[in-house]
Amino acid sequence: MCGKPTARPGRGRPPVYCSRSCQARAYRRRRQPLPAPGSPPAPRPTDVRARQRRRIAEAVWRIAAEQGLDAASMRRIAAEARVSLRVVQYHFDSKHALMVDALRLLHEENERLAQGRIPYDMTEPGALLRAVLDEFLPLDEQRAFALRVFTAYYARSLTDPVLAEVFLAAEQPLERLVADIIGVGEAAGSTAPGIDRVHEADLLVSGAVGLGLDVLHGRRSLADVRTVLEYHLGRIFPDAIPTSRPNPA
Amino acid sequence: MCGKPTARPGRGRPPVYCSRSCQARAYRRRRQPLPAPGSPPAPRPTDVRARQRRRIAEAVWRIAAEQGLDAASMRRIAAEARVSLRVVQYHFDSKHALMVDALRLLHEENERLAQGRIPYDMTEPGALLRAVLDEFLPLDEQRAFALRVFTAYYARSLTDPVLAEVFLAAEQPLERLVADIIGVGEAAGSTAPGIDRVHEADLLVSGAVGLGLDVLHGRRSLADVRTVLEYHLGRIFPDAIPTSRPNPA
């Protein structure tokens, strides 16, 4: 129907549609009513489409955060998103495609939120580094939620190369960003002597992620983790002003 | 049958056994043949029991490492361990009990292997610290395998308090051990000035675990991670001799 080649079965009728979502799309095309004269223009299909995909992805995030990825069957996702199973199948060809897209969307969302929260002020590299490291801690509901979802995905990405690619590609610029911030401090002469910014960035990012998860697990308090990171910030930037924000932990 | 109280159903026959494993035990007692005269003594039940439990736990580890914990159904575990479903049910009252015990056994196993590998020589705290950090890297098949299993469990432990308790309790002495090693170096005057051993230990353990997982994911090479850790070792112990082992990466 859509033009893609269809598998020729050994017996029975040759298939008309290449996939269930192709069939659903054809069905929608046939059912689409003509707009009544004078009615407001229908929302552009891309908007509805993006909103529905987002709604379904959010359902995946919620299930992953609360019960883990194994609980996310197509049926359960549809119920959680309050759409029909057909709608989920229309937007995502397979459960795997949905899983991968939901992860990609969460990465984009997090990136956007982090950019809003971090003051990109390179004149104070110490404070900027603190703001970047804060992004790994479950400082509010949104960050705690995202950490839970990422953890659910993390284990699965070890046995799923496609997921691993999305997962890890999105993480790679972080160490570079941290190294660059330390580099700016180095150029301004505000870092401790003998610092290797790349090696510092590697352990800082890896360590801060792990410490953030410890907070989520209830193994450490937020105040404890902040003290650890503040010590390492002070070690790299001896003159950085310690944070004076009220500590929520 | 075993003496524990049994649930009284609203209708039908009152149950004789408190659980399926209780029933299986009674069945085994009835079937146990008397030893033939002159035959070698039967192995002590505790040995057979421990060996079978271990065999079943190993099956859980393998499934978790290869396909994740969601793939570990009781039936699949029995098949992987090459025992009957009844045997699994005899040893473990529930799948959850089995999951928790398999994790506990892996922790014990790892602890035993690590103790064999780490030379507990406090006269060279720098070298000892390196050996401890090495334990977090997938340096051989066994350590890579254990890391995979732990990662599979990690995500689930976020939504399962009983699992979280086993998972985290076993990890807590690590930071203390690392801090103590740095403390011995401090007392001997071989650490850099101004070091806080507790804060150093916290970031080192958390960071090394994350870097080890990066190697497992294929995101970093073992050589890369070793270089990062060697830098931080050198920062804490300025006079520590750099490793001269052949690097397997």
XYZ file of C-alpha atoms in Angstrom:
498
model
C 0.000 0.000 0.000
C 2.800 2.414 0.894
C 4.994 1.104 -1.920
C 7.464 -0.855 0.235
C 7.966 -4.491 -0.811
C 5.817 -6.965 1.135
C 6.836 -10.462 2.172
C 5.275 -13.127 -0.096
C 3.841 -15.832 2.174
C 4.208 -19.544 1.366
C 0.418 -19.903 1.423
C -2.674 -17.725 1.797
C -3.412 -14.291 0.382
C -0.446 -12.063 -0.511
C -0.313 -9.177 2.021
C -1.564 -5.730 1.003
C 0.310 -3.806 3.701
C 3.997 -4.029 4.597
C 3.341 -3.629 8.327
C 0.600 -3.053 10.887
C 1.421 0.630 11.067
C 1.141 0.892 7.270
C -2.292 -0.708 7.528
C -3.274 1.684 10.321
C -2.140 4.661 8.252
C -4.215 3.538 5.251
C -7.198 3.070 7.562
C -6.798 6.576 8.926
C -6.557 8.010 5.416
C -9.850 6.345 4.478
C -11.610 7.445 7.674
C -10.375 11.073 7.700
C -13.600 13.145 7.471
C -13.636 16.265 5.277
C -13.614 19.430 7.439
C -17.031 21.001 7.911
C -17.315 24.335 6.089
C -16.385 27.241 8.402
C -14.748 24.977 11.021
C -11.366 26.104 12.413
C -8.412 24.669 10.525
C -7.359 21.267 11.847
C -4.052 21.235 13.723
C -1.167 20.493 11.411
C -0.622 16.727 11.344
C 3.014 17.093 12.404
C 1.946 18.817 15.657
C -0.603 16.173 16.604
C 1.910 13.546 15.630
C 4.695 15.063 17.734
C 2.363 15.533 20.699
C 1.110 11.953 20.563
C 4.601 10.526 20.216
C 5.708 12.603 23.169
C 2.732 11.429 25.227
C 3.589 7.804 24.476
C 7.275 8.363 25.261
C 6.320 9.938 28.603
C 4.315 6.810 29.399
C 7.445 4.715 28.753
C 9.472 6.962 31.070
C 6.918 6.650 33.872
C 6.748 2.861 33.616
C 10.550 2.586 33.439
C 11.025 4.838 36.476
C 8.437 3.066 38.600
C 8.703 -0.590 37.617
C 11.635 -0.900 35.230
C 11.728 -1.418 31.484
C 10.572 -5.047 31.682
C 7.125 -3.837 32.728
C 6.799 -1.732 29.548
C 4.722 -3.903 27.205
C 2.976 -2.185 24.275
C -0.392 -2.769 25.954
C 0.792 -1.333 29.275
C 2.314 1.692 27.507
C -0.941 2.375 25.633
C -2.904 2.185 28.892
C -0.445 4.479 30.694
C -0.560 7.002 27.813
C -4.377 6.698 27.688
C -4.342 5.958 23.972
C -5.344 2.792 22.148
C -2.846 0.088 21.314
C -3.467 0.963 17.662
C -2.254 4.540 18.208
C 0.975 3.265 19.744
C 1.412 0.859 16.813
C 0.672 3.660 14.362
C 3.480 5.823 15.704
C 6.070 3.134 16.410
C 6.719 0.179 14.162
C 7.965 -1.981 17.013
C 8.420 -1.935 20.748
C 12.153 -1.679 20.221
C 11.759 1.418 18.016
C 9.572 2.956 20.729
C 12.126 2.171 23.451
C 14.936 3.751 21.433
C 12.875 6.843 20.571
C 11.694 7.331 24.143
C 15.329 7.327 25.288
C 16.316 9.780 22.564
C 13.454 12.112 23.532
C 14.448 12.006 27.195
C 18.022 12.923 26.295
C 16.792 15.889 24.244
C 14.450 16.995 27.020
C 17.204 16.778 29.635
C 19.629 18.672 27.445
C 17.058 21.438 26.982
C 16.272 21.678 30.708
C 19.946 21.602 31.678
C 20.739 24.409 29.254
C 18.004 26.491 30.882
C 19.384 25.829 34.364
C 23.118 26.213 33.743
C 24.357 29.803 33.500
C 26.896 29.595 30.677
C 29.214 32.155 32.151
C 32.785 31.273 31.289
C 34.151 34.138 33.414
C 33.533 32.014 36.518
C 34.600 28.501 35.511
C 34.431 27.209 39.105
C 30.769 28.179 39.515
C 29.965 26.896 36.026
C 31.573 23.531 36.808
C 29.507 23.302 40.001
C 26.318 23.952 38.017
C 27.241 21.239 35.492
C 27.983 18.677 38.234
C 24.686 19.579 39.933
C 22.903 18.301 36.839
C 23.897 14.732 37.788
C 22.297 14.893 41.221
C 18.610 14.216 41.923
C 18.135 17.813 43.104
C 14.472 17.942 42.162
C 11.665 15.649 41.031
C 12.534 16.027 37.359
C 16.207 15.141 37.771
C 15.430 12.245 40.147
C 12.874 10.940 37.655
C 15.289 11.198 34.707
C 17.999 9.396 36.706
C 15.604 6.545 37.416
C 14.672 6.214 33.763
C 18.312 6.311 32.637
C 19.226 3.626 35.182
C 16.446 1.385 33.887
C 17.789 1.867 30.365
C 21.420 1.498 31.387
C 21.247 -2.184 32.235
C 19.392 -2.973 29.039
C 21.854 -1.018 26.901
C 24.556 -3.530 27.927
C 22.771 -6.222 25.923
C 21.247 -3.982 23.215
C 23.716 -2.289 20.822
C 21.129 0.104 19.284
C 20.135 1.364 22.716
C 23.786 1.570 23.753
C 24.502 3.834 20.796
C 21.802 6.363 21.720
C 22.711 6.069 25.374
C 26.406 6.611 25.055
C 26.554 9.004 22.114
C 24.502 11.506 24.082
C 26.868 11.271 27.036
C 30.154 11.793 25.294
C 30.226 15.612 25.121
C 29.905 15.856 28.912
C 33.503 14.998 29.768
C 34.641 17.362 27.019
C 32.491 20.174 28.413
C 33.895 19.653 31.913
C 37.464 19.479 30.550
C 36.858 22.688 28.576
C 35.577 24.504 31.650
C 38.674 23.452 33.609
C 40.741 24.549 30.588
C 39.246 28.051 30.718
C 40.165 28.214 34.395
C 43.680 27.030 33.557
C 44.067 29.754 30.933
C 42.909 32.337 33.485
C 45.380 30.931 36.026
C 42.714 29.980 38.574
C 43.340 26.218 38.703
C 45.740 24.405 41.024
C 49.171 23.671 39.522
C 49.737 20.281 37.867
C 46.063 19.668 37.061
C 45.305 17.449 34.036
C 41.924 18.715 32.893
C 41.014 15.635 30.811
C 41.792 13.127 33.574
C 40.039 15.330 36.135
C 36.954 15.594 33.909
C 36.816 11.830 33.362
C 36.750 10.940 37.061
C 34.509 13.905 37.983
C 31.769 13.023 35.495
C 31.895 9.296 36.201
C 32.070 9.855 39.953
C 29.322 12.499 40.101
C 26.931 10.247 38.169
C 27.601 7.410 40.614
C 27.224 9.665 43.659
C 23.936 10.996 42.251
C 22.674 7.420 41.981
C 23.762 6.792 45.580
C 21.470 9.650 46.633
C 18.629 8.132 44.618
C 19.245 4.771 46.286
C 19.154 6.386 49.707
C 22.725 5.243 50.327
C 24.012 8.809 50.783
C 22.474 12.154 51.542
C 22.498 15.004 49.056
C 24.481 17.078 51.572
C 27.135 14.327 51.805
C 27.542 14.141 48.021
C 27.649 17.935 47.720
C 30.457 18.038 50.306
C 32.464 15.477 48.315
C 32.028 17.383 45.038
C 32.737 20.719 46.737
C 36.057 19.309 48.000
C 37.076 18.265 44.477
C 35.943 21.602 43.012
C 38.074 23.333 45.617
C 40.992 21.078 44.798
C 40.818 22.006 41.104
C 39.849 25.677 41.625
C 41.492 26.635 44.929
C 39.991 30.148 44.838
C 36.429 29.203 43.831
C 33.826 30.607 46.210
C 32.031 27.787 48.031
C 28.346 27.561 47.318
C 26.072 29.518 49.642
C 22.785 28.131 48.328
C 20.422 26.657 50.908
C 21.109 22.934 50.917
C 17.876 20.993 50.315
C 19.173 17.788 51.952
C 3.230 -31.072 57.189
C 6.260 -29.063 58.335
C 4.359 -27.592 61.264
C 3.949 -24.063 59.887
C 0.371 -22.753 59.875
C -1.451 -23.248 56.557
C -4.023 -20.884 55.071
C -7.598 -22.131 55.565
C -9.397 -21.802 52.222
C -13.001 -20.576 52.064
C -13.999 -23.760 50.298
C -12.464 -27.105 49.279
C -10.035 -29.314 51.179
C -7.828 -27.674 53.822
C -4.219 -27.659 52.556
C -1.755 -30.233 53.921
C 1.412 -28.327 52.997
C 2.250 -24.678 53.720
C 4.001 -24.170 50.370
C 5.045 -25.975 47.201
C 8.580 -26.395 48.514
C 7.209 -27.941 51.711
C 5.254 -30.406 49.580
C 8.370 -31.143 47.507
C 10.372 -31.795 50.667
C 7.765 -34.234 51.969
C 7.767 -35.977 48.590
C 11.546 -36.307 48.684
C 11.415 -37.745 52.216
C 8.947 -40.413 51.106
C 10.951 -41.315 47.966
C 14.402 -41.419 49.620
C 15.525 -45.064 49.146
C 17.345 -46.779 51.961
C 21.081 -47.086 51.189
C 22.104 -50.520 49.872
C 24.283 -52.408 52.331
C 27.989 -51.717 51.716
C 27.382 -48.702 49.441
C 29.532 -45.590 50.061
C 27.958 -43.087 52.445
C 25.658 -40.626 50.690
C 27.014 -37.084 50.450
C 25.902 -34.946 53.373
C 22.616 -33.235 52.458
C 24.044 -29.789 53.195
C 26.730 -30.313 50.519
C 24.288 -31.408 47.838
C 21.991 -28.616 48.901
C 24.722 -25.961 48.729
C 25.940 -27.262 45.372
C 22.462 -27.258 43.869
C 21.675 -23.786 45.170
C 24.964 -22.541 43.749
C 24.212 -24.183 40.378
C 20.821 -22.451 40.257
C 22.335 -19.097 41.295
C 24.937 -19.428 38.527
C 22.107 -19.935 36.043
C 20.548 -16.652 37.233
C 23.895 -14.868 36.793
C 24.304 -16.165 33.241
C 20.789 -15.148 32.205
C 21.167 -11.727 33.840
C 24.523 -11.098 32.146
C 23.341 -12.151 28.705
C 19.728 -11.016 28.535
C 19.012 -9.064 31.690
C 17.009 -9.983 34.771
C 13.651 -9.757 32.980
C 14.544 -12.902 31.034
C 15.031 -14.854 34.272
C 11.752 -16.722 34.753
C 11.743 -19.753 37.064
C 11.290 -22.047 34.047
C 14.182 -20.428 32.164
C 16.413 -20.630 35.251
C 15.621 -24.325 35.704
C 16.464 -25.012 32.032
C 19.706 -23.002 32.250
C 20.740 -24.838 35.443
C 19.715 -28.169 33.876
C 17.527 -29.066 36.813
C 13.764 -29.490 36.971
C 11.466 -26.627 37.881
C 10.613 -28.617 41.014
C 14.249 -28.550 42.153
C 14.331 -24.760 41.813
C 11.075 -24.506 43.752
C 12.416 -26.878 46.394
C 15.406 -24.655 47.092
C 13.785 -21.242 46.737
C 10.348 -20.393 48.018
C 9.822 -17.667 45.430
C 11.501 -16.109 42.432
C 12.197 -13.033 44.501
C 13.976 -15.094 47.189
C 16.054 -16.694 44.439
C 16.972 -13.304 42.923
C 18.054 -11.960 46.294
C 20.063 -15.078 47.148
C 21.773 -15.179 43.754
C 22.919 -11.583 44.282
C 24.142 -12.370 47.776
C 26.092 -15.385 46.490
C 27.707 -13.316 43.738
C 28.811 -10.714 46.263
C 30.364 -13.445 48.451
C 32.069 -15.012 45.435
C 33.478 -11.677 44.293
C 34.695 -10.835 47.755
C 36.500 -14.198 47.945
C 38.111 -13.793 44.508
C 39.134 -10.185 45.198
C 40.765 -11.183 48.469
C 42.798 -13.771 46.586
C 43.907 -11.228 43.987
C 44.680 -8.225 46.203
C 48.000 -8.411 48.039
C 47.094 -6.971 51.447
C 50.420 -5.293 51.956
C 49.933 -2.083 53.898
C 53.622 -1.148 53.544
C 52.893 -0.019 49.972
C 49.555 1.775 50.183
C 49.875 3.174 46.632
C 50.212 -0.268 45.074
C 47.470 -1.651 47.319
C 45.095 1.139 46.275
C 45.834 0.360 42.616
C 45.005 -3.302 43.193
C 41.714 -2.374 44.868
C 40.707 -0.014 42.038
C 41.602 -2.708 39.506
C 38.857 -4.842 41.005
C 36.262 -2.484 39.487
C 37.546 -2.898 35.938
C 36.548 -5.727 33.603
C 40.162 -6.982 33.517
C 39.200 -10.580 32.822
C 36.170 -12.677 31.907
C 35.143 -13.191 35.511
C 35.204 -9.489 36.413
C 33.459 -8.475 33.172
C 30.793 -11.102 33.823
C 30.253 -9.970 37.426
C 29.969 -6.323 36.280
C 27.267 -7.300 33.783
C 25.285 -9.165 36.420
C 25.579 -6.309 38.915
C 24.412 -3.806 36.279
C 21.366 -5.948 35.545
C 20.587 -6.020 39.266
C 21.353 -2.338 39.784
C 18.385 -0.995 37.846
C 16.017 -3.406 39.568
C 17.336 -2.518 43.010
C 16.026 1.042 42.472
C 12.462 -0.292 42.608
C 13.052 -3.227 44.990
C 14.028 -2.345 48.588
C 15.047 -5.918 49.576
C 17.413 -6.150 46.612
C 18.704 -2.640 47.305
C 19.624 -3.671 50.829
C 21.765 -6.633 49.701
C 23.187 -4.582 46.865
C 24.223 -1.569 48.854
C 25.165 -3.144 52.174
C 27.834 -5.195 50.416
C 29.293 -2.089 48.813
C 29.609 0.136 51.833
C 32.938 -1.091 53.216
C 34.676 -0.269 49.925
C 34.937 3.470 50.436
C 36.085 2.846 53.983
C 38.777 0.439 52.775
C 40.046 2.961 50.207
C 39.988 5.774 52.792
C 41.887 3.556 55.233
C 44.564 2.771 52.632
C 45.023 6.488 51.939
C 45.117 7.003 55.719
C 48.009 4.555 56.067
C 49.845 6.483 53.361
C 49.109 9.737 55.171
C 50.501 8.365 58.428
C 53.641 7.268 56.567
C 53.936 10.712 55.009
C 53.640 9.449 51.405
C 50.452 11.303 50.379
C 50.254 14.765 48.817
C 49.597 17.598 51.302
C 46.008 18.716 51.868
C 44.421 15.395 50.854
C 41.053 14.510 52.430
C 41.077 10.716 52.398
C 37.328 10.279 52.858
C 36.381 12.659 50.016
C 39.086 11.169 47.798
C 37.833 7.634 48.501
C 34.217 8.603 47.737
C 34.957 9.987 44.277
C 37.553 7.304 43.473
C 35.236 4.370 44.190
C 32.227 5.930 42.469
C 34.319 7.079 39.501
C 36.237 3.818 39.070
C 32.989 1.813 39.033
C 31.596 4.100 36.324
C 34.794 3.966 34.275
C 34.794 0.169 34.523
C 31.269 0.134 33.116
C 32.416 2.440 30.299
C 34.969 -0.219 29.340
C 32.260 -2.886 29.410
C 30.063 -0.693 27.199
C 32.912 -0.234 24.736
C 32.831 3.515 25.339
C 36.414 3.622 26.605
C 39.426 1.373 26.358
C 40.923 -0.308 29.372
C 44.171 1.564 28.680
C 42.320 4.901 28.727
C 40.654 4.160 32.076
C 43.932 2.888 33.554
C 45.603 6.179 32.549
C 42.882 8.195 34.286
C 43.122 6.146 37.493
C 46.943 6.201 37.387
C 46.810 10.029 37.242
C 44.616 10.180 40.348
C 46.760 7.613 42.166
C 49.797 9.754 41.362
C 47.970 12.836 42.590
C 47.235 11.205 45.953
C 50.532 9.278 46.256
C 53.083 11.461 44.411
C 55.876 8.922 44.980
C 53.955 5.772 44.052
C 55.715 3.709 41.405
C 53.648 3.628 38.201
C 52.453 0.195 37.202
C 54.748 -1.795 34.920
C 52.358 -4.671 34.254
C 51.678 -5.491 30.619
C 48.499 -3.670 29.721
C 45.912 -6.086 28.288
C 44.021 -3.346 26.383
